PDB file of N, CA, C and O in Angstrom:
ATOM      1  N   UNK A   1       0.839  -1.192   0.000  1.00  0.00           N
ATOM      2  CA  UNK A   1       0.000   0.000   0.000  1.00  0.00           C
ATOM      3  C   UNK A   1       0.876   1.245   0.000  1.00  0.00           C
ATOM      4  O   UNK A   1       2.082   1.170   0.127  1.00  0.00           O
ATOM      5  N   UNK A   2       0.247   2.405  -0.104  1.00  0.00           N
ATOM      6  CA  UNK A   2       0.977   3.655  -0.155  1.00  0.00           C
ATOM      7  C   UNK A   2       1.412   4.182   1.197  1.00  0.00           C
ATOM      8  O   UNK A   2       2.149   5.145   1.294  1.00  0.00           O
ATOM      9  N   UNK A   3       0.938   3.550   2.273  1.00  0.00           N
ATOM     10  CA  UNK A   3       1.309   3.986   3.615  1.00  0.00           C
ATOM     11  C   UNK A   3       2.721   3.516   3.955  1.00  0.00           C
ATOM     12  O   UNK A   3       3.045   2.348   3.740  1.00  0.00           O
ATOM     13  N   UNK A   4       3.570   4.386   4.503  1.00  0.00           N
ATOM     14  CA  UNK A   4       4.910   3.942   4.896  1.00  0.00           C
ATOM     15  C   UNK A   4       4.851   2.873   5.984  1.00  0.00           C
ATOM     16  O   UNK A   4       4.030   2.952   6.896  1.00  0.00           O
ATOM     17  N   UNK A   5       5.693   1.881   5.842  1.00  0.00           N
ATOM     18  CA  UNK A   5       5.840   0.819   6.841  1.00  0.00           C
ATOM     19  C   UNK A   5       7.305   0.686   7.179  1.00  0.00           C
ATOM     20  O   UNK A   5       8.174   1.056   6.390  1.00  0.00           O
ATOM     21  N   UNK A   6       7.588   0.111   8.363  1.00  0.00           N
ATOM     22  CA  UNK A   6       8.985  -0.140   8.692  1.00  0.00           C
ATOM     23  C   UNK A   6       9.464  -1.330   7.868  1.00  0.00           C
ATOM     24  O   UNK A   6       8.811  -2.377   7.819  1.00  0.00           O
ATOM     25  N   UNK A   7      10.594  -1.153   7.227  1.00  0.00           N
ATOM     26  CA  UNK A   7      11.176  -2.182   6.377  1.00  0.00           C
ATOM     27  C   UNK A   7      12.565  -2.498   6.897  1.00  0.00           C
ATOM     28  O   UNK A   7      13.330  -1.594   7.238  1.00  0.00           O
ATOM     29  N   UNK A   8      12.852  -3.795   6.989  1.00  0.00           N
ATOM     30  CA  UNK A   8      14.174  -4.244   7.425  1.00  0.00           C
ATOM     31  C   UNK A   8      14.857  -4.901   6.235  1.00  0.00           C
ATOM     32  O   UNK A   8      14.294  -5.775   5.586  1.00  0.00           O
ATOM     33  N   UNK A   9      16.083  -4.451   5.964  1.00  0.00           N
ATOM     34  CA  UNK A   9      16.876  -4.984   4.864  1.00  0.00           C
ATOM     35  C   UNK A   9      18.182  -5.546   5.391  1.00  0.00           C
ATOM     36  O   UNK A   9      18.671  -5.139   6.444  1.00  0.00           O
ATOM     37  N   UNK A  10      18.758  -6.457   4.628  1.00  0.00           N
ATOM     38  CA  UNK A  10      20.107  -6.947   4.873  1.00  0.00           C
ATOM     39  C   UNK A  10      20.862  -6.677   3.576  1.00  0.00           C
ATOM     40  O   UNK A  10      20.382  -7.041   2.502  1.00  0.00           O
ATOM     41  N   UNK A  11      22.004  -6.006   3.664  1.00  0.00           N
ATOM     42  CA  UNK A  11      22.704  -5.658   2.435  1.00  0.00           C
ATOM     43  C   UNK A  11      24.212  -5.702   2.608  1.00  0.00           C
ATOM     44  O   UNK A  11      24.729  -5.705   3.723  1.00  0.00           O
ATOM     45  N   UNK A  12      24.889  -5.738   1.462  1.00  0.00           N
ATOM     46  CA  UNK A  12      26.340  -5.647   1.467  1.00  0.00           C
ATOM     47  C   UNK A  12      26.732  -4.168   1.368  1.00  0.00           C
ATOM     48  O   UNK A  12      25.871  -3.281   1.418  1.00  0.00           O
ATOM     49  N   UNK A  13      28.019  -3.888   1.215  1.00  0.00           N
ATOM     50  CA  UNK A  13      28.504  -2.510   1.188  1.00  0.00           C
ATOM     51  C   UNK A  13      27.941  -1.732  -0.006  1.00  0.00           C
ATOM     52  O   UNK A  13      27.590  -0.561   0.104  1.00  0.00           O
ATOM     53  N   UNK A  14      27.830  -2.382  -1.149  1.00  0.00           N
ATOM     54  CA  UNK A  14      27.255  -1.742  -2.335  1.00  0.00           C
ATOM     55  C   UNK A  14      25.782  -1.418  -2.079  1.00  0.00           C
ATOM     56  O   UNK A  14      25.317  -0.315  -2.372  1.00  0.00           O
ATOM     57  N   UNK A  15      25.051  -2.363  -1.512  1.00  0.00           N
ATOM     58  CA  UNK A  15      23.653  -2.149  -1.180  1.00  0.00           C
ATOM     59  C   UNK A  15      23.468  -1.015  -0.182  1.00  0.00           C
ATOM     60  O   UNK A  15      22.507  -0.250  -0.268  1.00  0.00           O
ATOM     61  N   UNK A  16      24.388  -0.901   0.754  1.00  0.00           N
ATOM     62  CA  UNK A  16      24.340   0.190   1.733  1.00  0.00           C
ATOM     63  C   UNK A  16      24.420   1.532   1.016  1.00  0.00           C
ATOM     64  O   UNK A  16      23.665   2.458   1.320  1.00  0.00           O
ATOM     65  N   UNK A  17      25.305   1.629   0.034  1.00  0.00           N
ATOM     66  CA  UNK A  17      25.414   2.875  -0.742  1.00  0.00           C
ATOM     67  C   UNK A  17      24.108   3.183  -1.472  1.00  0.00           C
ATOM     68  O   UNK A  17      23.667   4.327  -1.524  1.00  0.00           O
ATOM     69  N   UNK A  18      23.477   2.148  -2.047  1.00  0.00           N
ATOM     70  CA  UNK A  18      22.185   2.349  -2.716  1.00  0.00           C
ATOM     71  C   UNK A  18      21.129   2.834  -1.729  1.00  0.00           C
ATOM     72  O   UNK A  18      20.305   3.688  -2.057  1.00  0.00           O
ATOM     73  N   UNK A  19      21.125   2.270  -0.525  1.00  0.00           N
ATOM     74  CA  UNK A  19      20.151   2.679   0.500  1.00  0.00           C
ATOM     75  C   UNK A  19      20.340   4.142   0.881  1.00  0.00           C
ATOM     76  O   UNK A  19      19.372   4.902   0.972  1.00  0.00           O
ATOM     77  N   UNK A  20      21.581   4.546   1.103  1.00  0.00           N
ATOM     78  CA  UNK A  20      21.859   5.935   1.489  1.00  0.00           C
ATOM     79  C   UNK A  20      21.516   6.877   0.336  1.00  0.00           C
ATOM     80  O   UNK A  20      20.945   7.948   0.547  1.00  0.00           O
ATOM     81  N   UNK A  21      21.819   6.450  -0.890  1.00  0.00           N
ATOM     82  CA  UNK A  21      21.500   7.260  -2.067  1.00  0.00           C
ATOM     83  C   UNK A  21      19.985   7.477  -2.194  1.00  0.00           C
ATOM     84  O   UNK A  21      19.523   8.564  -2.498  1.00  0.00           O
ATOM     85  N   UNK A  22      19.216   6.433  -1.928  1.00  0.00           N
ATOM     86  CA  UNK A  22      17.753   6.489  -2.077  1.00  0.00           C
ATOM     87  C   UNK A  22      17.067   7.154  -0.883  1.00  0.00           C
ATOM     88  O   UNK A  22      16.162   7.962  -1.056  1.00  0.00           O
ATOM     89  N   UNK A  23      17.487   6.813   0.343  1.00  0.00           N
ATOM     90  CA  UNK A  23      16.759   7.229   1.547  1.00  0.00           C
ATOM     91  C   UNK A  23      17.501   8.260   2.396  1.00  0.00           C
ATOM     92  O   UNK A  23      16.984   8.689   3.417  1.00  0.00           O
ATOM     93  N   UNK A  24      18.704   8.621   2.006  1.00  0.00           N
ATOM     94  CA  UNK A  24      19.476   9.590   2.776  1.00  0.00           C
ATOM     95  C   UNK A  24      19.953   8.992   4.092  1.00  0.00           C
ATOM     96  O   UNK A  24      20.105   7.780   4.216  1.00  0.00           O
ATOM     97  N   UNK A  25      20.133   9.838   5.061  1.00  0.00           N
ATOM     98  CA  UNK A  25      20.649   9.362   6.349  1.00  0.00           C
ATOM     99  C   UNK A  25      19.534   9.143   7.367  1.00  0.00           C
ATOM    100  O   UNK A  25      19.811   8.900   8.535  1.00  0.00           O
ATOM    101  N   UNK A  26      18.286   9.217   6.920  1.00  0.00           N
ATOM    102  CA  UNK A  26      17.147   8.998   7.820  1.00  0.00           C
ATOM    103  C   UNK A  26      16.823   7.510   7.910  1.00  0.00           C
ATOM    104  O   UNK A  26      15.686   7.092   7.755  1.00  0.00           O
ATOM    105  N   UNK A  27      17.866   6.712   8.119  1.00  0.00           N
ATOM    106  CA  UNK A  27      17.739   5.255   8.231  1.00  0.00           C
ATOM    107  C   UNK A  27      18.607   4.799   9.395  1.00  0.00           C
ATOM    108  O   UNK A  27      19.520   5.503   9.809  1.00  0.00           O
ATOM    109  N   UNK A  28      18.310   3.625   9.917  1.00  0.00           N
ATOM    110  CA  UNK A  28      19.136   3.034  10.972  1.00  0.00           C
ATOM    111  C   UNK A  28      20.032   1.993  10.312  1.00  0.00           C
ATOM    112  O   UNK A  28      19.550   1.121   9.584  1.00  0.00           O
ATOM    113  N   UNK A  29      21.332   2.106  10.551  1.00  0.00           N
ATOM    114  CA  UNK A  29      22.313   1.182   9.968  1.00  0.00           C
ATOM    115  C   UNK A  29      22.984   0.422  11.107  1.00  0.00           C
ATOM    116  O   UNK A  29      23.575   1.021  12.000  1.00  0.00           O
ATOM    117  N   UNK A  30      22.866  -0.916  11.060  1.00  0.00           N
ATOM    118  CA  UNK A  30      23.480  -1.766  12.085  1.00  0.00           C
ATOM    119  C   UNK A  30      24.494  -2.686  11.387  1.00  0.00           C
ATOM    120  O   UNK A  30      24.094  -3.575  10.633  1.00  0.00           O
ATOM    121  N   UNK A  31      25.797  -2.458  11.608  1.00  0.00           N
ATOM    122  CA  UNK A  31      26.796  -3.349  11.000  1.00  0.00           C
ATOM    123  C   UNK A  31      26.654  -4.777  11.536  1.00  0.00           C
ATOM    124  O   UNK A  31      26.481  -4.972  12.737  1.00  0.00           O
ATOM    125  N   UNK A  32      26.707  -5.761  10.632  1.00  0.00           N
ATOM    126  CA  UNK A  32      26.619  -7.184  10.985  1.00  0.00           C
ATOM    127  C   UNK A  32      27.717  -7.916  10.227  1.00  0.00           C
ATOM    128  O   UNK A  32      27.520  -8.291   9.073  1.00  0.00           O
ATOM    129  N   UNK A  33      28.878  -8.072  10.833  1.00  0.00           N
ATOM    130  CA  UNK A  33      30.053  -8.678  10.192  1.00  0.00           C
ATOM    131  C   UNK A  33      30.342  -7.955   8.884  1.00  0.00           C
ATOM    132  O   UNK A  33      30.622  -6.773   8.904  1.00  0.00           O
ATOM    133  N   UNK A  34      30.235  -8.616   7.739  1.00  0.00           N
ATOM    134  CA  UNK A  34      30.537  -7.951   6.459  1.00  0.00           C
ATOM    135  C   UNK A  34      29.288  -7.409   5.779  1.00  0.00           C
ATOM    136  O   UNK A  34      29.332  -6.987   4.631  1.00  0.00           O
ATOM    137  N   UNK A  35      28.162  -7.423   6.493  1.00  0.00           N
ATOM    138  CA  UNK A  35      26.899  -6.940   5.931  1.00  0.00           C
ATOM    139  C   UNK A  35      26.313  -5.880   6.858  1.00  0.00           C
ATOM    140  O   UNK A  35      26.890  -5.574   7.904  1.00  0.00           O
ATOM    141  N   UNK A  36      25.171  -5.357   6.470  1.00  0.00           N
ATOM    142  CA  UNK A  36      24.518  -4.307   7.242  1.00  0.00           C
ATOM    143  C   UNK A  36      23.026  -4.598   7.333  1.00  0.00           C
ATOM    144  O   UNK A  36      22.425  -5.032   6.358  1.00  0.00           O
ATOM    145  N   UNK A  37      22.464  -4.345   8.512  1.00  0.00           N
ATOM    146  CA  UNK A  37      21.017  -4.401   8.685  1.00  0.00           C
ATOM    147  C   UNK A  37      20.537  -2.949   8.602  1.00  0.00           C
ATOM    148  O   UNK A  37      21.092  -2.068   9.253  1.00  0.00           O
ATOM    149  N   UNK A  38      19.526  -2.715   7.779  1.00  0.00           N
ATOM    150  CA  UNK A  38      18.994  -1.372   7.570  1.00  0.00           C
ATOM    151  C   UNK A  38      17.537  -1.357   7.997  1.00  0.00           C
ATOM    152  O   UNK A  38      16.772  -2.250   7.640  1.00  0.00           O
ATOM    153  N   UNK A  39      17.155  -0.348   8.760  1.00  0.00           N
ATOM    154  CA  UNK A  39      15.757  -0.126   9.131  1.00  0.00           C
ATOM    155  C   UNK A  39      15.350   1.223   8.559  1.00  0.00           C
ATOM    156  O   UNK A  39      16.053   2.223   8.745  1.00  0.00           O
ATOM    157  N   UNK A  40      14.220   1.232   7.842  1.00  0.00           N
ATOM    158  CA  UNK A  40      13.737   2.476   7.249  1.00  0.00           C
ATOM    159  C   UNK A  40      12.224   2.426   7.128  1.00  0.00           C
ATOM    160  O   UNK A  40      11.624   1.363   7.275  1.00  0.00           O
ATOM    161  N   UNK A  41      11.629   3.553   6.885  1.00  0.00           N
ATOM    162  CA  UNK A  41      10.183   3.642   6.667  1.00  0.00           C
ATOM    163  C   UNK A  41       9.937   4.075   5.232  1.00  0.00           C
ATOM    164  O   UNK A  41      10.502   5.079   4.789  1.00  0.00           O
ATOM    165  N   UNK A  42       9.120   3.294   4.517  1.00  0.00           N
ATOM    166  CA  UNK A  42       8.807   3.594   3.122  1.00  0.00           C
ATOM    167  C   UNK A  42       7.550   2.840   2.717  1.00  0.00           C
ATOM    168  O   UNK A  42       7.218   1.814   3.310  1.00  0.00           O
ATOM    169  N   UNK A  43       6.852   3.336   1.692  1.00  0.00           N
ATOM    170  CA  UNK A  43       5.700   2.591   1.163  1.00  0.00           C
ATOM    171  C   UNK A  43       6.193   1.290   0.525  1.00  0.00           C
ATOM    172  O   UNK A  43       7.184   1.289  -0.205  1.00  0.00           O
ATOM    173  N   UNK A  44       5.516   0.193   0.789  1.00  0.00           N
ATOM    174  CA  UNK A  44       5.990  -1.105   0.298  1.00  0.00           C
ATOM    175  C   UNK A  44       5.866  -1.252  -1.210  1.00  0.00           C
ATOM    176  O   UNK A  44       6.676  -1.937  -1.822  1.00  0.00           O
ATOM    177  N   UNK A  45       4.883  -0.594  -1.839  1.00  0.00           N
ATOM    178  CA  UNK A  45       4.719  -0.792  -3.284  1.00  0.00           C
ATOM    179  C   UNK A  45       5.926  -0.253  -4.060  1.00  0.00           C
ATOM    180  O   UNK A  45       6.377  -0.874  -5.010  1.00  0.00           O
ATOM    181  N   UNK A  46       6.469   0.876  -3.667  1.00  0.00           N
ATOM    182  CA  UNK A  46       7.669   1.394  -4.318  1.00  0.00           C
ATOM    183  C   UNK A  46       8.895   0.558  -3.996  1.00  0.00           C
ATOM    184  O   UNK A  46       9.801   0.415  -4.829  1.00  0.00           O
ATOM    185  N   UNK A  47       8.929   0.002  -2.806  1.00  0.00           N
ATOM    186  CA  UNK A  47      10.075  -0.810  -2.384  1.00  0.00           C
ATOM    187  C   UNK A  47      10.185  -2.100  -3.181  1.00  0.00           C
ATOM    188  O   UNK A  47      11.274  -2.610  -3.384  1.00  0.00           O
ATOM    189  N   UNK A  48       9.062  -2.638  -3.623  1.00  0.00           N
ATOM    190  CA  UNK A  48       9.078  -3.890  -4.379  1.00  0.00           C
ATOM    191  C   UNK A  48      10.007  -3.766  -5.583  1.00  0.00           C
ATOM    192  O   UNK A  48      10.933  -4.561  -5.749  1.00  0.00           O
ATOM    193  N   UNK A  49       9.779  -2.768  -6.416  1.00  0.00           N
ATOM    194  CA  UNK A  49      10.563  -2.623  -7.636  1.00  0.00           C
ATOM    195  C   UNK A  49      11.980  -2.149  -7.350  1.00  0.00           C
ATOM    196  O   UNK A  49      12.924  -2.554  -8.022  1.00  0.00           O
ATOM    197  N   UNK A  50      12.140  -1.319  -6.342  1.00  0.00           N
ATOM    198  CA  UNK A  50      13.477  -0.858  -5.964  1.00  0.00           C
ATOM    199  C   UNK A  50      14.318  -2.043  -5.475  1.00  0.00           C
ATOM    200  O   UNK A  50      15.463  -2.204  -5.892  1.00  0.00           O
ATOM    201  N   UNK A  51      13.745  -2.884  -4.623  1.00  0.00           N
ATOM    202  CA  UNK A  51      14.474  -4.045  -4.092  1.00  0.00           C
ATOM    203  C   UNK A  51      14.803  -5.048  -5.201  1.00  0.00           C
ATOM    204  O   UNK A  51      15.879  -5.646  -5.203  1.00  0.00           O
ATOM    205  N   UNK A  52      13.887  -5.242  -6.134  1.00  0.00           N
ATOM    206  CA  UNK A  52      14.166  -6.144  -7.262  1.00  0.00           C
ATOM    207  C   UNK A  52      15.333  -5.623  -8.094  1.00  0.00           C
ATOM    208  O   UNK A  52      16.167  -6.400  -8.551  1.00  0.00           O
ATOM    209  N   UNK A  53      15.401  -4.333  -8.257  1.00  0.00           N
ATOM    210  CA  UNK A  53      16.465  -3.716  -9.045  1.00  0.00           C
ATOM    211  C   UNK A  53      17.841  -3.993  -8.443  1.00  0.00           C
ATOM    212  O   UNK A  53      18.811  -4.163  -9.169  1.00  0.00           O
ATOM    213  N   UNK A  54      17.910  -4.052  -7.123  1.00  0.00           N
ATOM    214  CA  UNK A  54      19.194  -4.218  -6.433  1.00  0.00           C
ATOM    215  C   UNK A  54      19.296  -5.544  -5.680  1.00  0.00           C
ATOM    216  O   UNK A  54      20.071  -5.669  -4.746  1.00  0.00           O
ATOM    217  N   UNK A  55      18.525  -6.556  -6.104  1.00  0.00           N
ATOM    218  CA  UNK A  55      18.454  -7.796  -5.328  1.00  0.00           C
ATOM    219  C   UNK A  55      19.791  -8.522  -5.212  1.00  0.00           C
ATOM    220  O   UNK A  55      19.962  -9.343  -4.326  1.00  0.00           O
ATOM    221  N   UNK A  56      20.721  -8.205  -6.062  1.00  0.00           N
ATOM    222  CA  UNK A  56      22.060  -8.801  -5.966  1.00  0.00           C
ATOM    223  C   UNK A  56      22.773  -8.327  -4.692  1.00  0.00           C
ATOM    224  O   UNK A  56      23.628  -9.014  -4.163  1.00  0.00           O
ATOM    225  N   UNK A  57      22.366  -7.151  -4.188  1.00  0.00           N
ATOM    226  CA  UNK A  57      23.051  -6.547  -3.044  1.00  0.00           C
ATOM    227  C   UNK A  57      22.163  -6.371  -1.813  1.00  0.00           C
ATOM    228  O   UNK A  57      22.674  -6.131  -0.730  1.00  0.00           O
ATOM    229  N   UNK A  58      20.840  -6.438  -2.001  1.00  0.00           N
ATOM    230  CA  UNK A  58      19.909  -6.112  -0.920  1.00  0.00           C
ATOM    231  C   UNK A  58      18.869  -7.217  -0.771  1.00  0.00           C
ATOM    232  O   UNK A  58      18.278  -7.657  -1.754  1.00  0.00           O
ATOM    233  N   UNK A  59      18.655  -7.654   0.464  1.00  0.00           N
ATOM    234  CA  UNK A  59      17.616  -8.648   0.764  1.00  0.00           C
ATOM    235  C   UNK A  59      16.600  -8.011   1.706  1.00  0.00           C
ATOM    236  O   UNK A  59      16.977  -7.449   2.742  1.00  0.00           O
ATOM    237  N   UNK A  60      15.320  -8.099   1.357  1.00  0.00           N
ATOM    238  CA  UNK A  60      14.260  -7.617   2.247  1.00  0.00           C
ATOM    239  C   UNK A  60      14.000  -8.702   3.288  1.00  0.00           C
ATOM    240  O   UNK A  60      13.732  -9.853   2.943  1.00  0.00           O
ATOM    241  N   UNK A  61      14.086  -8.344   4.552  1.00  0.00           N
ATOM    242  CA  UNK A  61      13.829  -9.277   5.653  1.00  0.00           C
ATOM    243  C   UNK A  61      12.367  -9.170   6.099  1.00  0.00           C
ATOM    244  O   UNK A  61      11.696 -10.160   6.322  1.00  0.00           O
ATOM    245  N   UNK A  62      11.882  -7.948   6.231  1.00  0.00           N
ATOM    246  CA  UNK A  62      10.491  -7.723   6.617  1.00  0.00           C
ATOM    247  C   UNK A  62      10.028  -6.382   6.070  1.00  0.00           C
ATOM    248  O   UNK A  62      10.862  -5.528   5.763  1.00  0.00           O
ATOM    249  N   UNK A  63       8.730  -6.203   5.899  1.00  0.00           N
ATOM    250  CA  UNK A  63       7.629  -7.068   6.301  1.00  0.00           C
ATOM    251  C   UNK A  63       7.520  -8.310   5.405  1.00  0.00           C
ATOM    252  O   UNK A  63       7.946  -8.298   4.245  1.00  0.00           O
ATOM    253  N   UNK A  64       6.945  -9.357   5.956  1.00  0.00           N
ATOM    254  CA  UNK A  64       6.871 -10.639   5.252  1.00  0.00           C
ATOM    255  C   UNK A  64       6.052 -10.544   3.968  1.00  0.00           C
ATOM    256  O   UNK A  64       6.347 -11.250   2.999  1.00  0.00           O
ATOM    257  N   UNK A  65       5.043  -9.662   3.937  1.00  0.00           N
ATOM    258  CA  UNK A  65       4.234  -9.516   2.715  1.00  0.00           C
ATOM    259  C   UNK A  65       5.095  -8.996   1.562  1.00  0.00           C
ATOM    260  O   UNK A  65       4.967  -9.450   0.426  1.00  0.00           O
ATOM    261  N   UNK A  66       5.959  -8.038   1.859  1.00  0.00           N
ATOM    262  CA  UNK A  66       6.842  -7.487   0.828  1.00  0.00           C
ATOM    263  C   UNK A  66       7.818  -8.553   0.351  1.00  0.00           C
ATOM    264  O   UNK A  66       8.041  -8.719  -0.843  1.00  0.00           O
ATOM    265  N   UNK A  67       8.366  -9.307   1.281  1.00  0.00           N
ATOM    266  CA  UNK A  67       9.292 -10.387   0.929  1.00  0.00           C
ATOM    267  C   UNK A  67       8.588 -11.419   0.029  1.00  0.00           C
ATOM    268  O   UNK A  67       9.152 -11.859  -0.974  1.00  0.00           O
ATOM    269  N   UNK A  68       7.350 -11.769   0.359  1.00  0.00           N
ATOM    270  CA  UNK A  68       6.572 -12.707  -0.455  1.00  0.00           C
ATOM    271  C   UNK A  68       6.300 -12.152  -1.848  1.00  0.00           C
ATOM    272  O   UNK A  68       6.383 -12.879  -2.844  1.00  0.00           O
ATOM    273  N   UNK A  69       5.967 -10.864  -1.925  1.00  0.00           N
ATOM    274  CA  UNK A  69       5.717 -10.232  -3.218  1.00  0.00           C
ATOM    275  C   UNK A  69       6.967 -10.250  -4.094  1.00  0.00           C
ATOM    276  O   UNK A  69       6.885 -10.445  -5.306  1.00  0.00           O
ATOM    277  N   UNK A  70       8.129 -10.062  -3.491  1.00  0.00           N
ATOM    278  CA  UNK A  70       9.389 -10.096  -4.237  1.00  0.00           C
ATOM    279  C   UNK A  70       9.649 -11.504  -4.760  1.00  0.00           C
ATOM    280  O   UNK A  70       9.987 -11.685  -5.934  1.00  0.00           O
ATOM    281  N   UNK A  71       9.459 -12.503  -3.901  1.00  0.00           N
ATOM    282  CA  UNK A  71       9.646 -13.900  -4.340  1.00  0.00           C
ATOM    283  C   UNK A  71       8.710 -14.236  -5.496  1.00  0.00           C
ATOM    284  O   UNK A  71       9.109 -14.879  -6.469  1.00  0.00           O
ATOM    285  N   UNK A  72       7.458 -13.781  -5.395  1.00  0.00           N
ATOM    286  CA  UNK A  72       6.470 -14.046  -6.440  1.00  0.00           C
ATOM    287  C   UNK A  72       6.887 -13.374  -7.749  1.00  0.00           C
ATOM    288  O   UNK A  72       6.799 -13.987  -8.822  1.00  0.00           O
ATOM    289  N   UNK A  73       7.346 -12.124  -7.673  1.00  0.00           N
ATOM    290  CA  UNK A  73       7.774 -11.413  -8.887  1.00  0.00           C
ATOM    291  C   UNK A  73       8.963 -12.116  -9.550  1.00  0.00           C
ATOM    292  O   UNK A  73       9.030 -12.193 -10.773  1.00  0.00           O
ATOM    293  N   UNK A  74       9.875 -12.638  -8.746  1.00  0.00           N
ATOM    294  CA  UNK A  74      11.036 -13.358  -9.299  1.00  0.00           C
ATOM    295  C   UNK A  74      10.573 -14.648  -9.976  1.00  0.00           C
ATOM    296  O   UNK A  74      10.999 -14.941 -11.099  1.00  0.00           O
ATOM    297  N   UNK A  75       9.689 -15.399  -9.340  1.00  0.00           N
ATOM    298  CA  UNK A  75       9.204 -16.660  -9.909  1.00  0.00           C
ATOM    299  C   UNK A  75       8.425 -16.432 -11.202  1.00  0.00           C
ATOM    300  O   UNK A  75       8.470 -17.247 -12.108  1.00  0.00           O
ATOM    301  N   UNK A  76       7.697 -15.305 -11.285  1.00  0.00           N
ATOM    302  CA  UNK A  76       6.870 -15.042 -12.448  1.00  0.00           C
ATOM    303  C   UNK A  76       7.614 -14.311 -13.581  1.00  0.00           C
ATOM    304  O   UNK A  76       7.041 -14.068 -14.625  1.00  0.00           O
ATOM    305  N   UNK A  77       8.900 -14.009 -13.336  1.00  0.00           N
ATOM    306  CA  UNK A  77       9.657 -13.310 -14.372  1.00  0.00           C
ATOM    307  C   UNK A  77      10.032 -14.252 -15.508  1.00  0.00           C
ATOM    308  O   UNK A  77       9.885 -15.474 -15.405  1.00  0.00           O
ATOM    309  N   UNK A  78      10.521 -13.707 -16.572  1.00  0.00           N
ATOM    310  CA  UNK A  78      10.931 -14.494 -17.731  1.00  0.00           C
ATOM    311  C   UNK A  78      12.348 -15.049 -17.590  1.00  0.00           C
ATOM    312  O   UNK A  78      12.858 -15.651 -18.530  1.00  0.00           O
ATOM    313  N   UNK A  79      12.995 -14.833 -16.449  1.00  0.00           N
ATOM    314  CA  UNK A  79      14.379 -15.280 -16.285  1.00  0.00           C
ATOM    315  C   UNK A  79      14.484 -16.570 -15.518  1.00  0.00           C
ATOM    316  O   UNK A  79      13.702 -16.929 -14.757  1.00  0.00           O
TER     317      UNK A  79
END
């Protein structure tokens, strides 16, 4: 939906740069060994396509509905 929700991501260093580029510094960044946990607020419908674009570097952890929508989009793609 268009309402912002809290979204949790797991990303590598490249993904972290994409997150900062897209959302600025209004995000929570938690270093986790060689990866980063990111907490941010955003509408889930826009996040679906953004996360698919960078899925090599960024994994959506929650909300579970968004994660399911991403899995479905990948399965239904032509690749």
